[in-house]
Amino acid sequence: MLDLEGETALLVGGGTVALRRAATLLTAGLTVRVVAPELLPELAALNIEIIQRPFELGDLIGVRLVVACTGNADVNDEVTRLARAAGLLINHAGRAEAGNLRFPAVLERGGVSVSISTGAELPMLAQALREKVALCLPAELPIPTWTSQRDAALLLSGEAKQVAIRDLRAQIRTAVGL
């Protein structure tokens, strides 16, 4: 999990993968720029910058994250090579192992974020596991209350601190069904 809010992401490609990734990156608070000769009309409807032409090396200037998601493996490979050489985070949509960034299946519920990656590039497995975790995670959790309890416990000393932390741990475990 990275906090890249306010950073710029470059999507090279204008198809369905670019649309899905643009939505993910916008939700994470990034500014999104798309470079592609052709793009889905749904992309143009998003709050993103669109440059309608083929990728150029200069497109990497000023970005922190790149997604190579064209329909052309050679273009994706070249974008990935150049982005890695520039020290950028890069996701290669066709060959995840070529990049240094993966998009996990994410579940957000009750103030908790759970990210799941298989490490074997099986997004269907990660998605299924996200669905399974969703069945187990309560819809609401009293995170602010628990945070206050933790902060108060940390101000204690000795046995009182240990008891307060043990009690908080028990509350949390009960709330999540353990």
PDB file of C-alpha atoms in Angstrom:
ATOM      1  CA  MET A   1       0.000   0.000   0.000  1.00  0.00           C
ATOM      2  CA  LEU A   2       1.426   3.311  -1.058  1.00  0.00           C
ATOM      3  CA  ASP A   3       0.182   6.814  -0.372  1.00  0.00           C
ATOM      4  CA  LEU A   4       0.550   8.504  -3.760  1.00  0.00           C
ATOM      5  CA  GLU A   5      -2.236  11.024  -3.338  1.00  0.00           C
ATOM      6  CA  GLY A   6      -1.599  14.065  -5.514  1.00  0.00           C
ATOM      7  CA  GLU A   7       1.018  12.295  -7.639  1.00  0.00           C
ATOM      8  CA  THR A   8       0.629  11.865 -11.397  1.00  0.00           C
ATOM      9  CA  ALA A   9       0.038   8.487 -13.014  1.00  0.00           C
ATOM     10  CA  LEU A  10       0.509   7.820 -16.710  1.00  0.00           C
ATOM     11  CA  LEU A  11      -1.624   5.240 -18.484  1.00  0.00           C
ATOM     12  CA  VAL A  12      -0.260   4.227 -21.867  1.00  0.00           C
ATOM     13  CA  GLY A  13      -3.249   2.745 -23.667  1.00  0.00           C
ATOM     14  CA  GLY A  14      -6.885   3.674 -23.994  1.00  0.00           C
ATOM     15  CA  GLY A  15      -8.840   0.424 -23.657  1.00  0.00           C
ATOM     16  CA  THR A  16     -10.701  -1.443 -20.950  1.00  0.00           C
ATOM     17  CA  VAL A  17      -7.621  -2.009 -18.787  1.00  0.00           C
ATOM     18  CA  ALA A  18      -6.833   1.721 -18.906  1.00  0.00           C
ATOM     19  CA  LEU A  19     -10.419   2.484 -17.909  1.00  0.00           C
ATOM     20  CA  ARG A  20     -10.271   0.099 -14.940  1.00  0.00           C
ATOM     21  CA  ARG A  21      -6.857   1.365 -13.807  1.00  0.00           C
ATOM     22  CA  ALA A  22      -7.877   5.025 -14.232  1.00  0.00           C
ATOM     23  CA  ALA A  23     -10.797   4.466 -11.872  1.00  0.00           C
ATOM     24  CA  THR A  24      -8.518   2.764  -9.335  1.00  0.00           C
ATOM     25  CA  LEU A  25      -5.903   5.528  -9.493  1.00  0.00           C
ATOM     26  CA  LEU A  26      -8.460   8.334  -9.287  1.00  0.00           C
ATOM     27  CA  THR A  27      -9.980   6.690  -6.208  1.00  0.00           C
ATOM     28  CA  ALA A  28      -6.495   6.624  -4.660  1.00  0.00           C
ATOM     29  CA  GLY A  29      -6.189  10.381  -5.230  1.00  0.00           C
ATOM     30  CA  LEU A  30      -3.755  10.420  -8.135  1.00  0.00           C
ATOM     31  CA  THR A  31      -3.894  12.736 -11.116  1.00  0.00           C
ATOM     32  CA  VAL A  32      -4.281  10.556 -14.195  1.00  0.00           C
ATOM     33  CA  ARG A  33      -2.894  11.200 -17.670  1.00  0.00           C
ATOM     34  CA  VAL A  34      -3.715   8.883 -20.567  1.00  0.00           C
ATOM     35  CA  VAL A  35      -1.606   8.687 -23.722  1.00  0.00           C
ATOM     36  CA  ALA A  36      -3.129   6.662 -26.549  1.00  0.00           C
ATOM     37  CA  PRO A  37      -3.904   7.130 -30.226  1.00  0.00           C
ATOM     38  CA  GLU A  38      -7.407   5.747 -29.629  1.00  0.00           C
ATOM     39  CA  LEU A  39      -9.446   5.501 -26.455  1.00  0.00           C
ATOM     40  CA  LEU A  40     -12.762   4.386 -25.110  1.00  0.00           C
ATOM     41  CA  PRO A  41     -15.371   7.146 -24.840  1.00  0.00           C
ATOM     42  CA  GLU A  42     -15.790   6.226 -21.146  1.00  0.00           C
ATOM     43  CA  LEU A  43     -12.205   7.366 -20.518  1.00  0.00           C
ATOM     44  CA  ALA A  44     -12.945  10.802 -21.921  1.00  0.00           C
ATOM     45  CA  ALA A  45     -15.820  11.110 -19.440  1.00  0.00           C
ATOM     46  CA  LEU A  46     -13.436  10.794 -16.470  1.00  0.00           C
ATOM     47  CA  ASN A  47     -11.644  13.680 -14.776  1.00  0.00           C
ATOM     48  CA  ILE A  48      -8.304  12.877 -16.456  1.00  0.00           C
ATOM     49  CA  GLU A  49      -5.853  14.434 -18.874  1.00  0.00           C
ATOM     50  CA  ILE A  50      -5.959  12.875 -22.337  1.00  0.00           C
ATOM     51  CA  ILE A  51      -3.182  13.044 -24.907  1.00  0.00           C
ATOM     52  CA  GLN A  52      -4.406  11.368 -28.060  1.00  0.00           C
ATOM     53  CA  ARG A  53      -1.258  10.144 -29.806  1.00  0.00           C
ATOM     54  CA  PRO A  54       1.286   7.311 -29.490  1.00  0.00           C
ATOM     55  CA  PHE A  55       3.571   7.160 -26.434  1.00  0.00           C
ATOM     56  CA  GLU A  56       6.764   9.220 -26.447  1.00  0.00           C
ATOM     57  CA  LEU A  57       9.713   9.049 -24.034  1.00  0.00           C
ATOM     58  CA  GLY A  58       8.965  12.556 -22.744  1.00  0.00           C
ATOM     59  CA  ASP A  59       5.600  11.318 -21.437  1.00  0.00           C
ATOM     60  CA  LEU A  60       7.467   9.839 -18.469  1.00  0.00           C
ATOM     61  CA  ILE A  61       8.590  13.249 -17.213  1.00  0.00           C
ATOM     62  CA  GLY A  62       6.808  14.343 -14.055  1.00  0.00           C
ATOM     63  CA  VAL A  63       5.005  11.074 -13.326  1.00  0.00           C
ATOM     64  CA  ARG A  64       5.514   8.650 -10.420  1.00  0.00           C
ATOM     65  CA  LEU A  65       3.570   5.676 -11.683  1.00  0.00           C
ATOM     66  CA  VAL A  66       3.060   4.188 -15.146  1.00  0.00           C
ATOM     67  CA  VAL A  67       0.677   1.540 -16.445  1.00  0.00           C
ATOM     68  CA  ALA A  68       1.569   0.008 -19.818  1.00  0.00           C
ATOM     69  CA  CYS A  69      -1.800  -1.261 -21.053  1.00  0.00           C
ATOM     70  CA  THR A  70      -1.876  -1.035 -24.825  1.00  0.00           C
ATOM     71  CA  GLY A  71      -2.990  -3.912 -27.007  1.00  0.00           C
ATOM     72  CA  ASN A  72       0.567  -4.175 -28.341  1.00  0.00           C
ATOM     73  CA  ALA A  73       3.019  -6.309 -26.323  1.00  0.00           C
ATOM     74  CA  ASP A  74       6.058  -4.641 -27.931  1.00  0.00           C
ATOM     75  CA  VAL A  75       4.840  -1.166 -26.919  1.00  0.00           C
ATOM     76  CA  ASN A  76       4.073  -2.357 -23.381  1.00  0.00           C
ATOM     77  CA  ASP A  77       7.539  -3.925 -23.130  1.00  0.00           C
ATOM     78  CA  GLU A  78       9.234  -0.715 -24.318  1.00  0.00           C
ATOM     79  CA  VAL A  79       7.213   1.519 -21.978  1.00  0.00           C
ATOM     80  CA  THR A  80       8.059  -0.833 -19.115  1.00  0.00           C
ATOM     81  CA  ARG A  81      11.763  -0.838 -19.946  1.00  0.00           C
ATOM     82  CA  LEU A  82      11.891   2.959 -20.148  1.00  0.00           C
ATOM     83  CA  ALA A  83       9.873   3.470 -16.964  1.00  0.00           C
ATOM     84  CA  ARG A  84      12.064   1.052 -15.003  1.00  0.00           C
ATOM     85  CA  ALA A  85      15.192   2.801 -16.317  1.00  0.00           C
ATOM     86  CA  ALA A  86      13.725   6.100 -15.090  1.00  0.00           C
ATOM     87  CA  GLY A  87      13.139   4.620 -11.608  1.00  0.00           C
ATOM     88  CA  LEU A  88       9.352   4.784 -11.855  1.00  0.00           C
ATOM     89  CA  LEU A  89       6.709   2.431 -10.545  1.00  0.00           C
ATOM     90  CA  ILE A  90       5.488   0.468 -13.563  1.00  0.00           C
ATOM     91  CA  ASN A  91       2.678  -2.003 -14.096  1.00  0.00           C
ATOM     92  CA  HIS A  92       2.822  -4.061 -17.282  1.00  0.00           C
ATOM     93  CA  ALA A  93      -0.768  -5.140 -17.895  1.00  0.00           C
ATOM     94  CA  GLY A  94       0.164  -8.111 -20.067  1.00  0.00           C
ATOM     95  CA  ARG A  95       3.214  -9.382 -18.159  1.00  0.00           C
ATOM     96  CA  ALA A  96       3.034  -8.334 -14.530  1.00  0.00           C
ATOM     97  CA  GLU A  97       6.444  -9.841 -13.762  1.00  0.00           C
ATOM     98  CA  ALA A  98       8.063  -7.340 -16.146  1.00  0.00           C
ATOM     99  CA  GLY A  99       7.022  -4.418 -13.966  1.00  0.00           C
ATOM    100  CA  ASN A 100       7.649  -3.536 -10.338  1.00  0.00           C
ATOM    101  CA  LEU A 101       4.048  -2.680  -9.395  1.00  0.00           C
ATOM    102  CA  ARG A 102       1.046  -4.966  -9.058  1.00  0.00           C
ATOM    103  CA  PHE A 103      -2.565  -4.014  -8.444  1.00  0.00           C
ATOM    104  CA  PRO A 104      -4.027  -6.200  -5.688  1.00  0.00           C
ATOM    105  CA  ALA A 105      -7.664  -7.050  -5.151  1.00  0.00           C
ATOM    106  CA  VAL A 106      -8.801  -4.520  -2.534  1.00  0.00           C
ATOM    107  CA  LEU A 107     -11.617  -4.652  -0.007  1.00  0.00           C
ATOM    108  CA  GLU A 108     -12.571  -1.599   2.033  1.00  0.00           C
ATOM    109  CA  ARG A 109     -15.124  -2.011   4.770  1.00  0.00           C
ATOM    110  CA  GLY A 110     -15.697  -0.629   8.240  1.00  0.00           C
ATOM    111  CA  GLY A 111     -12.608   1.574   8.114  1.00  0.00           C
ATOM    112  CA  VAL A 112     -10.350  -1.343   7.181  1.00  0.00           C
ATOM    113  CA  SER A 113      -8.526  -1.878   3.887  1.00  0.00           C
ATOM    114  CA  VAL A 114      -7.487  -5.383   2.883  1.00  0.00           C
ATOM    115  CA  SER A 115      -5.231  -5.934  -0.133  1.00  0.00           C
ATOM    116  CA  ILE A 116      -4.814  -9.399  -1.606  1.00  0.00           C
ATOM    117  CA  SER A 117      -2.203 -10.478  -4.115  1.00  0.00           C
ATOM    118  CA  THR A 118      -1.463 -14.062  -5.057  1.00  0.00           C
ATOM    119  CA  GLY A 119       2.159 -13.536  -6.039  1.00  0.00           C
ATOM    120  CA  ALA A 120       1.448 -15.879  -8.939  1.00  0.00           C
ATOM    121  CA  GLU A 121      -0.366 -13.360 -11.127  1.00  0.00           C
ATOM    122  CA  LEU A 122      -3.750 -15.013 -10.699  1.00  0.00           C
ATOM    123  CA  PRO A 123      -6.129 -12.069 -10.342  1.00  0.00           C
ATOM    124  CA  MET A 124      -9.128 -14.417 -10.364  1.00  0.00           C
ATOM    125  CA  LEU A 125      -7.803 -16.093  -7.203  1.00  0.00           C
ATOM    126  CA  ALA A 126      -7.158 -12.731  -5.521  1.00  0.00           C
ATOM    127  CA  GLN A 127     -10.694 -11.603  -6.399  1.00  0.00           C
ATOM    128  CA  ALA A 128     -12.207 -14.816  -5.029  1.00  0.00           C
ATOM    129  CA  LEU A 129     -10.225 -14.428  -1.807  1.00  0.00           C
ATOM    130  CA  ARG A 130     -11.399 -10.801  -1.530  1.00  0.00           C
ATOM    131  CA  GLU A 131     -14.999 -12.058  -1.764  1.00  0.00           C
ATOM    132  CA  LYS A 132     -14.306 -14.649   0.946  1.00  0.00           C
ATOM    133  CA  VAL A 133     -12.757 -12.048   3.267  1.00  0.00           C
ATOM    134  CA  ALA A 134     -15.734  -9.754   2.641  1.00  0.00           C
ATOM    135  CA  LEU A 135     -18.007 -12.427   4.093  1.00  0.00           C
ATOM    136  CA  CYS A 136     -15.960 -12.413   7.303  1.00  0.00           C
ATOM    137  CA  LEU A 137     -15.344  -8.693   7.809  1.00  0.00           C
ATOM    138  CA  PRO A 138     -17.945  -6.767   9.843  1.00  0.00           C
ATOM    139  CA  ALA A 139     -19.601  -3.844   8.057  1.00  0.00           C
ATOM    140  CA  GLU A 140     -18.715  -1.426  10.865  1.00  0.00           C
ATOM    141  CA  LEU A 141     -15.896  -1.391  13.382  1.00  0.00           C
ATOM    142  CA  PRO A 142     -15.391   1.150  16.197  1.00  0.00           C
ATOM    143  CA  ILE A 143     -11.900   2.084  15.050  1.00  0.00           C
ATOM    144  CA  PRO A 144     -11.898   5.619  16.570  1.00  0.00           C
ATOM    145  CA  THR A 145     -12.919   4.176  19.939  1.00  0.00           C
ATOM    146  CA  TRP A 146     -10.242   1.499  19.767  1.00  0.00           C
ATOM    147  CA  THR A 147      -7.657   4.081  18.749  1.00  0.00           C
ATOM    148  CA  SER A 148      -8.541   6.212  21.788  1.00  0.00           C
ATOM    149  CA  GLN A 149      -8.345   3.160  24.037  1.00  0.00           C
ATOM    150  CA  ARG A 150      -4.942   2.259  22.610  1.00  0.00           C
ATOM    151  CA  ASP A 151      -3.637   5.802  23.052  1.00  0.00           C
ATOM    152  CA  ALA A 152      -4.849   5.858  26.662  1.00  0.00           C
ATOM    153  CA  ALA A 153      -3.305   2.451  27.346  1.00  0.00           C
ATOM    154  CA  LEU A 154       0.060   3.582  26.003  1.00  0.00           C
ATOM    155  CA  LEU A 155       0.118   6.357  28.597  1.00  0.00           C
ATOM    156  CA  LEU A 156      -0.160   3.817  31.404  1.00  0.00           C
ATOM    157  CA  SER A 157       2.769   1.929  32.855  1.00  0.00           C
ATOM    158  CA  GLY A 158       3.522  -1.517  34.137  1.00  0.00           C
ATOM    159  CA  GLU A 159       0.719  -3.955  34.797  1.00  0.00           C
ATOM    160  CA  ALA A 160      -2.051  -1.389  34.097  1.00  0.00           C
ATOM    161  CA  LYS A 161      -0.715  -0.866  30.571  1.00  0.00           C
ATOM    162  CA  GLN A 162      -0.501  -4.614  29.915  1.00  0.00           C
ATOM    163  CA  VAL A 163      -4.061  -5.180  31.184  1.00  0.00           C
ATOM    164  CA  ALA A 164      -5.481  -2.313  29.086  1.00  0.00           C
ATOM    165  CA  ILE A 165      -3.775  -3.564  25.917  1.00  0.00           C
ATOM    166  CA  ARG A 166      -4.837  -7.162  26.608  1.00  0.00           C
ATOM    167  CA  ASP A 167      -8.451  -6.010  27.109  1.00  0.00           C
ATOM    168  CA  LEU A 168      -8.377  -3.984  23.894  1.00  0.00           C
ATOM    169  CA  ARG A 169      -6.920  -6.938  21.990  1.00  0.00           C
ATOM    170  CA  ALA A 170      -9.747  -9.142  23.338  1.00  0.00           C
ATOM    171  CA  GLN A 171     -12.392  -6.582  22.266  1.00  0.00           C
ATOM    172  CA  ILE A 172     -10.968  -6.413  18.766  1.00  0.00           C
ATOM    173  CA  ARG A 173     -10.715 -10.181  18.406  1.00  0.00           C
ATOM    174  CA  THR A 174     -14.326 -10.604  19.556  1.00  0.00           C
ATOM    175  CA  ALA A 175     -15.533  -7.915  17.134  1.00  0.00           C
ATOM    176  CA  VAL A 176     -13.953  -9.675  14.156  1.00  0.00           C
ATOM    177  CA  GLY A 177     -15.284 -13.070  15.196  1.00  0.00           C
ATOM    178  CA  LEU A 178     -12.223 -14.739  16.682  1.00  0.00           C
TER     179      LEU A 178
END
